[in-house]
Amino acid sequence: AFHNGLLVAIGIFLAGGLFFWMMLSRRVIAPLERLATFSAAISQRSVAPSDRAQLAQHSTRLDQMGHLIRALTQMEQDIERRFTELSTLLETSTAVVSTLDSQKVLDTILEQVQRLLGVDMCAIITMDERAGELRLRASRGLSEEYARRLRTRALPAEPNTPSWEAINTGQLIMITDTESDSDFPPELRQRARAEGYRAVMAAPLITRHSPPSALIVYWHDPHICPIEEINLAINFANHAAMAIENSALFALTDEKLREQTRTLEALVQSLNDGLILESSEGRILYCNRRICELAEIPFDEVMKHAADSLRQKLLSRAVGQDFASPRPELSLQHNGRTLDLRLQSFDVTDERGDLIGRGQLWLDVTGDKELDRIKSTLIATVSHELRTPLAAIKGNITSLLANDVQWDAQAQREFLEVASAETDRLSELVTDLLDLSKIQAGTFVVNR
């Protein structure tokens, strides 16, 4: 009997151990193995639907294993949501820096706001201080009537709407329930009911070179935003502000560049000298109208010529040229008068000093040539005029100093009177030259 009882006890013990092992394997070991596989798949973002379905069977358990499975599943959902948020923000950042079309970027941002915050309506409002109005910059999900009301409206005398208050204060404004929140203006409740939203949030767009703006988000039901949603809204508002700021800065820079280009263009085109800029291959990159006038070529056809052929065109019209001197010059007939031109060539280099082209500056030296001729004539005339009184003075004084002739008092006086008169004449010539210098310097004063 003892032997039989021992065998029965051993059998019961083995059956109990086997049952315990089966239950342990089913209730603990297998779920732990699935959790290990699920955890490894989370790190690689490769969770299979079958793994998620198997864990879902154990998520309703009330023991610690069920709690662990629910916590890990929630962690996987949070990680996936964070990855989605980061990916969306990265796409938004890429859109901001890849294009200067602010309207396209703002539409993309509002689309991402709808997707991540789970809202149906959102908009961006801009304040036009010059016109004294709030303008709808972009929107998604708003009805046509509500968008029409927001598109252009006068600025309120005091902050009474979430968008205007956010723009005015520079702080995020949150209305959790338009029906019960005391901060929401009562006169806007009817509009909120008609549009079908119960909660609204306004995030300011901080900009320096563009009008103040705000991102407006609407919820159909009363809503309290957790800190994650607030941070997302602020991030989207910052991206929208960057897009608007980039567009404004580009517009300012482009307008300033256009103004500088117009000024430089007007300056170069107004030069009385001809300018030709050519590439290193000899192709004309730029020339002003003066060159076209000198070469008698229409301005809209000059770019068809090569730089060398344009130069030969100018040389063919020359009536005289001297290219052997260090400063090459030529003369040509233009509008019935002879022009003297001097060619000045120069190299065009980049910031590293590498040659990128050449330039030709055809200087009009007609006035300088005429001035040189006038100066030469003046010097010759003045020299002759000065020589005459000097010769008379020298002759009379030499006669007085002669030792071989005795002059009486009358003759000596005549010699001295002639010398004195010629001296006065010489003084008048010197005075005229000094007055001429004052006239040229602009300091000559006439006492009438």
CSV table of C-alpha atoms in Angstrom, one decimal:
chain,number,residue,atom,x,y,z
A,1,ALA,CA,0.0,0.0,0.0
A,2,PHE,CA,2.9,2.4,0.8
A,3,HIS,CA,4.5,1.6,-2.5
A,4,ASN,CA,1.3,2.2,-4.4
A,5,GLY,CA,0.6,5.4,-2.5
A,6,LEU,CA,4.1,6.6,-3.3
A,7,LEU,CA,3.7,6.0,-7.0
A,8,VAL,CA,0.3,7.8,-6.9
A,9,ALA,CA,2.0,10.8,-5.1
A,10,ILE,CA,4.8,10.9,-7.6
A,11,GLY,CA,2.3,10.8,-10.4
A,12,ILE,CA,0.3,13.6,-8.9
A,13,PHE,CA,3.5,15.7,-8.3
A,14,LEU,CA,4.6,15.2,-11.9
A,15,ALA,CA,1.1,16.0,-13.3
A,16,GLY,CA,1.0,19.1,-11.1
A,17,GLY,CA,4.5,20.2,-12.2
A,18,LEU,CA,3.6,19.7,-15.8
A,19,PHE,CA,0.4,21.7,-15.4
A,20,PHE,CA,2.3,24.4,-13.5
A,21,TRP,CA,4.9,24.6,-16.3
A,22,MET,CA,2.3,24.7,-19.0
A,23,MET,CA,0.4,27.5,-17.2
A,24,LEU,CA,3.7,29.4,-16.5
A,25,SER,CA,4.7,29.1,-20.1
A,26,ARG,CA,1.3,30.2,-21.4
A,27,ARG,CA,0.7,33.0,-18.9
A,28,VAL,CA,4.2,34.3,-18.3
A,29,ILE,CA,7.0,33.0,-20.6
A,30,ALA,CA,5.2,33.3,-23.9
A,31,PRO,CA,3.9,36.8,-23.2
A,32,LEU,CA,7.4,37.8,-22.1
A,33,GLU,CA,8.9,36.4,-25.3
A,34,ARG,CA,6.3,38.4,-27.3
A,35,LEU,CA,7.1,41.5,-25.3
A,36,ALA,CA,10.8,41.0,-26.0
A,37,THR,CA,10.1,40.7,-29.7
A,38,PHE,CA,7.7,43.7,-29.6
A,39,SER,CA,10.3,45.8,-27.8
A,40,ALA,CA,13.0,45.0,-30.3
A,41,ALA,CA,10.7,45.8,-33.2
A,42,ILE,CA,9.8,49.1,-31.5
A,43,SER,CA,13.5,50.3,-31.7
A,44,GLN,CA,13.5,49.4,-35.4
A,45,ARG,CA,10.0,50.8,-36.1
A,46,SER,CA,9.1,47.4,-37.7
A,47,VAL,CA,6.2,46.2,-35.5
A,48,ALA,CA,4.2,43.6,-37.4
A,49,PRO,CA,0.4,43.7,-37.1
A,50,SER,CA,0.5,40.0,-36.0
A,51,ASP,CA,2.7,40.9,-33.0
A,52,ARG,CA,0.4,43.8,-32.0
A,53,ALA,CA,-2.7,41.5,-32.3
A,54,GLN,CA,-1.1,38.8,-30.1
A,55,LEU,CA,-0.2,41.3,-27.4
A,56,ALA,CA,-3.7,42.8,-27.6
A,57,GLN,CA,-5.1,39.4,-26.4
A,58,HIS,CA,-3.2,39.8,-23.1
A,59,SER,CA,-3.7,43.6,-22.7
A,60,THR,CA,-7.0,42.9,-20.9
A,61,ARG,CA,-5.4,41.0,-18.1
A,62,LEU,CA,-5.7,42.5,-14.6
A,63,ASP,CA,-2.3,41.3,-13.3
A,64,GLN,CA,1.1,42.9,-13.6
A,65,MET,CA,1.7,41.2,-17.0
A,66,GLY,CA,-1.4,43.0,-18.4
A,67,HIS,CA,-0.3,46.3,-17.0
A,68,LEU,CA,3.2,45.8,-18.5
A,69,ILE,CA,1.7,45.0,-21.9
A,70,ARG,CA,-0.5,48.0,-21.8
A,71,ALA,CA,2.3,50.3,-20.8
A,72,LEU,CA,4.6,49.0,-23.5
A,73,THR,CA,1.8,49.3,-26.1
A,74,GLN,CA,1.2,52.9,-25.0
A,75,MET,CA,4.9,53.6,-25.2
A,76,GLU,CA,5.0,52.3,-28.7
A,77,GLN,CA,2.1,54.5,-29.7
A,78,ASP,CA,3.8,57.5,-28.1
A,79,ILE,CA,7.1,56.8,-29.9
A,80,GLU,CA,5.3,56.4,-33.2
A,81,ARG,CA,3.5,59.6,-32.6
A,82,ARG,CA,6.7,61.4,-31.7
A,83,PHE,CA,8.4,60.0,-34.9
A,84,THR,CA,5.4,61.3,-36.9
A,85,GLU,CA,5.6,64.7,-35.3
A,86,LEU,CA,9.4,64.9,-35.9
A,87,SER,CA,8.9,63.8,-39.5
A,88,THR,CA,6.2,66.3,-40.0
A,89,LEU,CA,8.2,69.1,-38.5
A,90,LEU,CA,11.2,68.1,-40.7
A,91,GLU,CA,9.0,68.2,-43.8
A,92,THR,CA,7.7,71.6,-42.7
A,93,SER,CA,11.2,72.9,-42.2
A,94,THR,CA,12.2,71.6,-45.6
A,95,ALA,CA,9.3,73.3,-47.2
A,96,VAL,CA,10.2,76.6,-45.4
A,97,VAL,CA,13.8,76.6,-46.6
A,98,SER,CA,13.2,75.2,-50.1
A,99,THR,CA,10.9,77.8,-51.5
A,100,LEU,CA,10.2,81.5,-51.1
A,101,ASP,CA,6.5,81.0,-52.0
A,102,SER,CA,5.1,81.9,-48.6
A,103,GLN,CA,1.5,81.0,-49.6
A,104,LYS,CA,2.5,77.5,-50.6
A,105,VAL,CA,4.5,77.0,-47.3
A,106,LEU,CA,1.6,78.3,-45.2
A,107,ASP,CA,-0.9,76.0,-46.9
A,108,THR,CA,1.5,73.1,-46.2
A,109,ILE,CA,1.8,74.1,-42.5
A,110,LEU,CA,-1.9,74.3,-42.1
A,111,GLU,CA,-2.3,70.8,-43.6
A,112,GLN,CA,0.2,69.4,-41.1
A,113,VAL,CA,-1.6,71.2,-38.3
A,114,GLN,CA,-4.8,69.5,-39.3
A,115,ARG,CA,-3.1,66.1,-39.4
A,116,LEU,CA,-1.1,66.2,-36.2
A,117,LEU,CA,-3.5,68.1,-33.9
A,118,GLY,CA,-6.6,66.2,-35.3
A,119,VAL,CA,-8.5,69.4,-36.1
A,120,ASP,CA,-10.7,70.2,-39.1
A,121,MET,CA,-10.3,74.0,-39.1
A,122,CYS,CA,-7.3,76.3,-38.9
A,123,ALA,CA,-6.2,79.6,-40.3
A,124,ILE,CA,-3.4,82.3,-40.3
A,125,ILE,CA,-4.4,85.9,-39.6
A,126,THR,CA,-2.2,88.9,-40.5
A,127,MET,CA,-2.5,92.5,-39.2
A,128,ASP,CA,-2.3,95.2,-41.9
A,129,GLU,CA,-1.4,98.2,-39.8
A,130,ARG,CA,-1.4,100.6,-42.8
A,131,ALA,CA,-5.0,99.8,-43.7
A,132,GLY,CA,-6.0,99.2,-40.1
A,133,GLU,CA,-7.4,95.7,-40.9
A,134,LEU,CA,-7.0,92.0,-40.0
A,135,ARG,CA,-6.5,89.9,-43.1
A,136,LEU,CA,-6.9,86.2,-43.7
A,137,ARG,CA,-3.6,85.0,-45.0
A,138,ALA,CA,-4.4,81.2,-45.3
A,139,SER,CA,-7.0,78.8,-44.1
A,140,ARG,CA,-8.2,75.2,-44.2
A,141,GLY,CA,-11.6,73.7,-43.4
A,142,LEU,CA,-13.4,77.1,-42.8
A,143,SER,CA,-16.7,77.7,-44.5
A,144,GLU,CA,-16.9,80.3,-47.2
A,145,GLU,CA,-19.0,82.6,-45.1
A,146,TYR,CA,-16.7,82.4,-42.1
A,147,ALA,CA,-13.6,82.9,-44.3
A,148,ARG,CA,-15.3,85.9,-45.9
A,149,ARG,CA,-15.9,87.4,-42.5
A,150,LEU,CA,-12.2,86.8,-41.5
A,151,ARG,CA,-10.7,87.8,-44.9
A,152,THR,CA,-10.9,91.6,-44.2
A,153,ARG,CA,-12.2,93.2,-41.1
A,154,ALA,CA,-11.3,96.4,-39.2
A,155,LEU,CA,-9.0,96.3,-36.3
A,156,PRO,CA,-10.9,96.3,-33.0
A,157,ALA,CA,-10.4,99.2,-30.6
A,158,GLU,CA,-9.3,96.8,-27.8
A,159,PRO,CA,-8.4,93.1,-27.7
A,160,ASN,CA,-11.6,91.2,-27.9
A,161,THR,CA,-10.8,88.2,-30.2
A,162,PRO,CA,-8.3,85.5,-29.5
A,163,SER,CA,-6.4,86.3,-32.8
A,164,TRP,CA,-6.2,90.0,-32.1
A,165,GLU,CA,-5.2,89.4,-28.4
A,166,ALA,CA,-2.5,87.0,-29.4
A,167,ILE,CA,-1.1,89.5,-32.0
A,168,ASN,CA,-1.4,92.4,-29.6
A,169,THR,CA,0.2,90.6,-26.5
A,170,GLY,CA,2.5,88.2,-28.3
A,171,GLN,CA,1.2,85.3,-26.0
A,172,LEU,CA,-0.6,82.1,-26.8
A,173,ILE,CA,-4.4,82.5,-26.1
A,174,MET,CA,-6.5,79.4,-25.4
A,175,ILE,CA,-10.3,79.2,-25.1
A,176,THR,CA,-11.3,75.8,-23.9
A,177,ASP,CA,-15.1,76.3,-24.3
A,178,THR,CA,-16.6,79.2,-26.1
A,179,GLU,CA,-19.9,78.7,-24.4
A,180,SER,CA,-18.7,78.9,-20.8
A,181,ASP,CA,-15.3,80.6,-21.0
A,182,SER,CA,-15.6,84.2,-19.7
A,183,ASP,CA,-12.6,85.4,-21.8
A,184,PHE,CA,-14.5,84.6,-25.0
A,185,PRO,CA,-16.4,87.7,-26.3
A,186,PRO,CA,-20.2,87.1,-26.0
A,187,GLU,CA,-20.8,88.8,-29.4
A,188,LEU,CA,-18.7,86.1,-31.1
A,189,ARG,CA,-20.5,83.1,-29.6
A,190,GLN,CA,-23.2,83.2,-32.3
A,191,ARG,CA,-20.6,83.1,-34.9
A,192,ALA,CA,-18.8,80.2,-33.2
A,193,ARG,CA,-22.1,78.3,-33.0
A,194,ALA,CA,-22.8,78.9,-36.7
A,195,GLU,CA,-19.3,77.7,-37.7
A,196,GLY,CA,-19.5,74.8,-35.3
A,197,TYR,CA,-16.5,75.1,-33.0
A,198,ARG,CA,-16.4,75.1,-29.2
A,199,ALA,CA,-12.6,75.6,-28.5
A,200,VAL,CA,-10.1,77.9,-30.2
A,201,MET,CA,-6.4,78.6,-29.7
A,202,ALA,CA,-4.4,81.5,-31.1
A,203,ALA,CA,-0.5,81.3,-31.3
A,204,PRO,CA,1.3,84.5,-32.2
A,205,LEU,CA,3.8,84.6,-35.1
A,206,ILE,CA,6.9,86.5,-34.0
A,207,THR,CA,8.3,88.5,-37.0
A,208,ARG,CA,10.5,91.6,-37.4
A,209,HIS,CA,10.2,92.5,-41.1
A,210,SER,CA,6.6,91.5,-41.8
A,211,PRO,CA,3.2,92.4,-40.3
A,212,PRO,CA,2.3,90.6,-37.0
A,213,SER,CA,0.3,87.4,-37.5
A,214,ALA,CA,-1.3,84.6,-35.6
A,215,LEU,CA,-2.1,80.9,-36.1
A,216,ILE,CA,-5.7,80.0,-35.2
A,217,VAL,CA,-6.8,76.4,-34.5
A,218,TYR,CA,-10.4,75.4,-33.9
A,219,TRP,CA,-12.0,72.3,-32.2
A,220,HIS,CA,-15.6,71.2,-32.7
A,221,ASP,CA,-15.9,70.1,-29.0
A,222,PRO,CA,-14.6,71.7,-25.8
A,223,HIS,CA,-10.9,70.9,-25.6
A,224,ILE,CA,-8.1,71.3,-23.1
A,225,CYS,CA,-4.7,71.2,-24.9
A,226,PRO,CA,-2.0,69.1,-23.2
A,227,ILE,CA,1.5,70.6,-23.2
A,228,GLU,CA,2.4,68.4,-26.3
A,229,GLU,CA,-0.3,70.0,-28.4
A,230,ILE,CA,0.7,73.5,-27.2
A,231,ASN,CA,4.3,72.9,-28.1
A,232,LEU,CA,3.3,71.6,-31.5
A,233,ALA,CA,1.2,74.6,-32.2
A,234,ILE,CA,4.1,76.9,-31.1
A,235,ASN,CA,6.4,75.0,-33.4
A,236,PHE,CA,4.1,75.3,-36.4
A,237,ALA,CA,3.6,79.0,-35.6
A,238,ASN,CA,7.4,79.5,-35.6
A,239,HIS,CA,7.7,77.7,-39.0
A,240,ALA,CA,5.0,79.9,-40.4
A,241,ALA,CA,6.7,83.0,-39.0
A,242,MET,CA,10.0,81.9,-40.7
A,243,ALA,CA,8.2,81.4,-44.0
A,244,ILE,CA,6.6,84.8,-43.8
A,245,GLU,CA,9.9,86.4,-42.7
A,246,ASN,CA,11.9,84.8,-45.4
A,247,SER,CA,9.4,86.0,-48.0
A,248,ALA,CA,9.5,89.5,-46.6
A,249,LEU,CA,13.3,89.6,-46.4
A,250,PHE,CA,13.6,88.3,-49.9
A,251,ALA,CA,11.1,91.0,-51.1
A,252,LEU,CA,13.1,93.7,-49.4
A,253,THR,CA,16.4,92.4,-50.6
A,254,ASP,CA,15.1,91.9,-54.1
A,255,GLU,CA,13.6,95.4,-54.2
A,256,LYS,CA,16.8,96.9,-52.9
A,257,LEU,CA,18.8,95.0,-55.4
A,258,ARG,CA,16.5,96.0,-58.2
A,259,GLU,CA,16.8,99.7,-57.1
A,260,GLN,CA,20.6,99.5,-57.0
A,261,THR,CA,20.6,97.8,-60.4
A,262,ARG,CA,18.3,100.5,-61.9
A,263,THR,CA,20.5,103.2,-60.4
A,264,LEU,CA,23.7,101.5,-61.7
A,265,GLU,CA,22.1,100.9,-65.1
A,266,ALA,CA,21.0,104.6,-65.3
A,267,LEU,CA,24.5,105.7,-64.3
A,268,VAL,CA,26.3,103.6,-66.9
A,269,GLN,CA,23.8,104.4,-69.6
A,270,SER,CA,24.2,108.1,-68.9
A,271,LEU,CA,28.0,108.0,-69.3
A,272,ASN,CA,29.4,110.1,-72.2
A,273,ASP,CA,32.0,107.3,-72.6
A,274,GLY,CA,31.4,103.9,-74.2
A,275,LEU,CA,31.7,100.7,-72.2
A,276,ILE,CA,32.0,97.2,-73.4
A,277,LEU,CA,32.2,94.1,-71.1
A,278,GLU,CA,33.1,90.8,-72.8
A,279,SER,CA,33.5,87.2,-71.6
A,280,SER,CA,36.8,85.4,-71.7
A,281,GLU,CA,35.5,83.8,-75.0
A,282,GLY,CA,35.0,87.3,-76.6
A,283,ARG,CA,31.2,87.3,-76.3
A,284,ILE,CA,29.6,90.7,-75.4
A,285,LEU,CA,28.1,90.6,-71.9
A,286,TYR,CA,27.1,94.2,-71.6
A,287,CYS,CA,27.5,97.6,-73.4
A,288,ASN,CA,25.9,101.0,-73.0
A,289,ARG,CA,24.0,103.1,-75.5
A,290,ARG,CA,27.0,105.4,-76.1
A,291,ILE,CA,28.9,102.5,-77.8
A,292,CYS,CA,25.8,101.9,-80.0
A,293,GLU,CA,25.7,105.5,-81.0
A,294,LEU,CA,29.4,105.6,-81.8
A,295,ALA,CA,29.2,102.4,-83.8
A,296,GLU,CA,25.8,103.3,-85.3
A,297,ILE,CA,24.3,100.0,-84.3
A,298,PRO,CA,20.8,99.6,-82.9
A,299,PHE,CA,20.9,98.9,-79.1
A,300,ASP,CA,18.7,95.8,-79.5
A,301,GLU,CA,21.1,94.3,-82.0
A,302,VAL,CA,24.4,95.0,-80.4
A,303,MET,CA,24.4,91.7,-78.4
A,304,LYS,CA,24.5,89.8,-81.7
A,305,HIS,CA,28.0,91.1,-82.4
A,306,ALA,CA,31.2,89.7,-80.9
A,307,ALA,CA,33.4,92.1,-78.9
A,308,ASP,CA,36.1,92.1,-81.6
A,309,SER,CA,33.7,92.8,-84.4
A,310,LEU,CA,32.2,95.7,-82.5
A,311,ARG,CA,35.7,97.1,-82.0
A,312,GLN,CA,36.5,96.7,-85.7
A,313,LYS,CA,33.2,98.5,-86.4
A,314,LEU,CA,34.5,101.5,-84.4
A,315,LEU,CA,37.9,101.4,-86.0
A,316,SER,CA,36.4,101.3,-89.5
A,317,ARG,CA,34.7,104.7,-88.9
A,318,ALA,CA,37.9,106.3,-87.6
A,319,VAL,CA,39.3,109.3,-89.6
A,320,GLY,CA,42.6,109.1,-87.7
A,321,GLN,CA,44.1,106.7,-85.2
A,322,ASP,CA,47.2,106.2,-83.1
A,323,PHE,CA,47.3,102.8,-81.6
A,324,ALA,CA,51.1,102.7,-81.3
A,325,SER,CA,51.2,105.0,-78.3
A,326,PRO,CA,50.7,103.7,-74.7
A,327,ARG,CA,47.3,105.3,-74.8
A,328,PRO,CA,45.6,104.3,-78.0
A,329,GLU,CA,43.5,107.0,-79.5
A,330,LEU,CA,41.3,107.5,-82.6
A,331,SER,CA,39.1,110.2,-84.1
A,332,LEU,CA,35.8,109.6,-85.8
A,333,GLN,CA,32.9,111.7,-87.2
A,334,HIS,CA,29.7,111.7,-85.2
A,335,ASN,CA,26.7,113.9,-85.8
A,336,GLY,CA,28.7,116.3,-87.9
A,337,ARG,CA,31.6,116.8,-85.4
A,338,THR,CA,34.9,115.1,-84.8
A,339,LEU,CA,35.2,113.1,-81.6
A,340,ASP,CA,38.5,112.1,-80.1
A,341,LEU,CA,38.3,108.7,-78.3
A,342,ARG,CA,40.9,107.0,-76.1
A,343,LEU,CA,40.7,103.3,-75.5
A,344,GLN,CA,41.4,102.0,-72.0
A,345,SER,CA,41.3,98.2,-71.7
A,346,PHE,CA,41.1,96.4,-68.3
A,347,ASP,CA,40.7,92.8,-67.0
A,348,VAL,CA,37.6,91.7,-65.0
A,349,THR,CA,38.5,89.3,-62.2
A,350,ASP,CA,36.4,87.5,-59.5
A,351,GLU,CA,37.0,87.6,-55.7
A,352,ARG,CA,39.8,85.1,-56.1
A,353,GLY,CA,41.6,87.1,-58.7
A,354,ASP,CA,40.8,84.7,-61.6
A,355,LEU,CA,40.2,86.2,-65.0
A,356,ILE,CA,36.5,86.0,-66.0
A,357,GLY,CA,36.4,88.6,-68.7
A,358,ARG,CA,37.7,91.9,-70.2
A,359,GLY,CA,36.4,95.4,-70.5
A,360,GLN,CA,36.9,98.3,-73.0
A,361,LEU,CA,36.3,101.9,-71.9
A,362,TRP,CA,36.1,104.3,-74.9
A,363,LEU,CA,36.8,107.7,-73.2
A,364,ASP,CA,35.6,110.8,-75.0
A,365,VAL,CA,38.6,113.1,-74.7
A,366,THR,CA,37.4,115.6,-77.2
A,367,GLY,CA,37.0,118.3,-74.5
A,368,ASP,CA,40.5,117.5,-73.2
A,369,LYS,CA,42.0,117.7,-76.6
A,370,GLU,CA,40.3,121.1,-77.2
A,371,LEU,CA,41.4,122.3,-73.8
A,372,ASP,CA,45.0,121.2,-74.7
A,373,ARG,CA,44.8,123.1,-77.9
A,374,ILE,CA,43.4,126.2,-76.2
A,375,LYS,CA,46.2,126.0,-73.5
A,376,SER,CA,48.8,125.7,-76.2
A,377,THR,CA,47.5,128.7,-78.1
A,378,LEU,CA,47.2,130.6,-74.8
A,379,ILE,CA,50.8,129.8,-73.8
A,380,ALA,CA,52.1,130.9,-77.3
A,381,THR,CA,50.1,134.1,-77.2
A,382,VAL,CA,51.0,135.0,-73.6
A,383,SER,CA,54.7,134.2,-74.4
A,384,HIS,CA,54.6,136.6,-77.4
A,385,GLU,CA,52.8,139.3,-75.4
A,386,LEU,CA,55.2,139.0,-72.5
A,387,ARG,CA,58.3,139.1,-74.8
A,388,THR,CA,57.3,142.4,-76.4
A,389,PRO,CA,57.3,144.6,-73.2
A,390,LEU,CA,60.3,142.7,-71.8
A,391,ALA,CA,62.2,143.4,-75.0
A,392,ALA,CA,61.3,147.2,-74.8
A,393,ILE,CA,62.3,147.4,-71.1
A,394,LYS,CA,65.5,145.5,-71.7
A,395,GLY,CA,66.4,147.7,-74.7
A,396,ASN,CA,65.9,151.0,-73.0
A,397,ILE,CA,67.7,149.9,-69.8
A,398,THR,CA,70.6,148.6,-71.8
A,399,SER,CA,70.8,151.9,-73.7
A,400,LEU,CA,70.9,153.8,-70.4
A,401,LEU,CA,73.7,151.6,-69.1
A,402,ALA,CA,75.8,151.9,-72.2
A,403,ASN,CA,79.3,153.4,-71.3
A,404,ASP,CA,80.2,154.7,-74.8
A,405,VAL,CA,77.3,157.1,-75.1
A,406,GLN,CA,76.4,160.1,-73.0
A,407,TRP,CA,72.7,160.7,-72.8
A,408,ASP,CA,71.2,164.0,-71.9
A,409,ALA,CA,68.5,164.3,-69.3
A,410,GLN,CA,65.7,164.5,-71.9
A,411,ALA,CA,66.8,161.3,-73.6
A,412,GLN,CA,67.3,159.5,-70.3
A,413,ARG,CA,63.7,160.5,-69.2
A,414,GLU,CA,62.3,159.2,-72.5
A,415,PHE,CA,64.0,155.9,-72.1
A,416,LEU,CA,62.7,155.6,-68.5
A,417,GLU,CA,59.2,156.6,-69.5
A,418,VAL,CA,59.2,153.9,-72.2
A,419,ALA,CA,60.4,151.3,-69.7
A,420,SER,CA,57.8,152.4,-67.1
A,421,ALA,CA,55.0,152.2,-69.7
A,422,GLU,CA,56.1,148.7,-70.8
A,423,THR,CA,56.4,147.7,-67.1
A,424,ASP,CA,52.7,148.8,-66.6
A,425,ARG,CA,51.8,146.8,-69.7
A,426,LEU,CA,53.6,143.8,-68.4
A,427,SER,CA,51.9,144.2,-65.0
A,428,GLU,CA,48.5,144.3,-66.8
A,429,LEU,CA,49.3,141.1,-68.6
A,430,VAL,CA,50.3,139.4,-65.3
A,431,THR,CA,47.1,140.7,-63.7
A,432,ASP,CA,45.0,139.3,-66.6
A,433,LEU,CA,46.7,135.9,-66.1
A,434,LEU,CA,46.0,135.9,-62.4
A,435,ASP,CA,42.3,136.9,-63.1
A,436,LEU,CA,42.1,134.0,-65.6
A,437,SER,CA,43.4,131.6,-63.0
A,438,LYS,CA,40.8,132.9,-60.5
A,439,ILE,CA,38.0,132.5,-63.1
A,440,GLN,CA,39.1,128.9,-63.7
A,441,ALA,CA,39.2,128.3,-59.9
A,442,GLY,CA,35.8,130.0,-59.5
A,443,THR,CA,37.1,132.5,-57.0
A,444,PHE,CA,36.9,135.6,-59.3
A,445,VAL,CA,34.7,138.3,-57.9
A,446,VAL,CA,33.5,141.2,-60.1
A,447,ASN,CA,33.1,144.6,-58.4
A,448,ARG,CA,30.5,146.4,-60.5
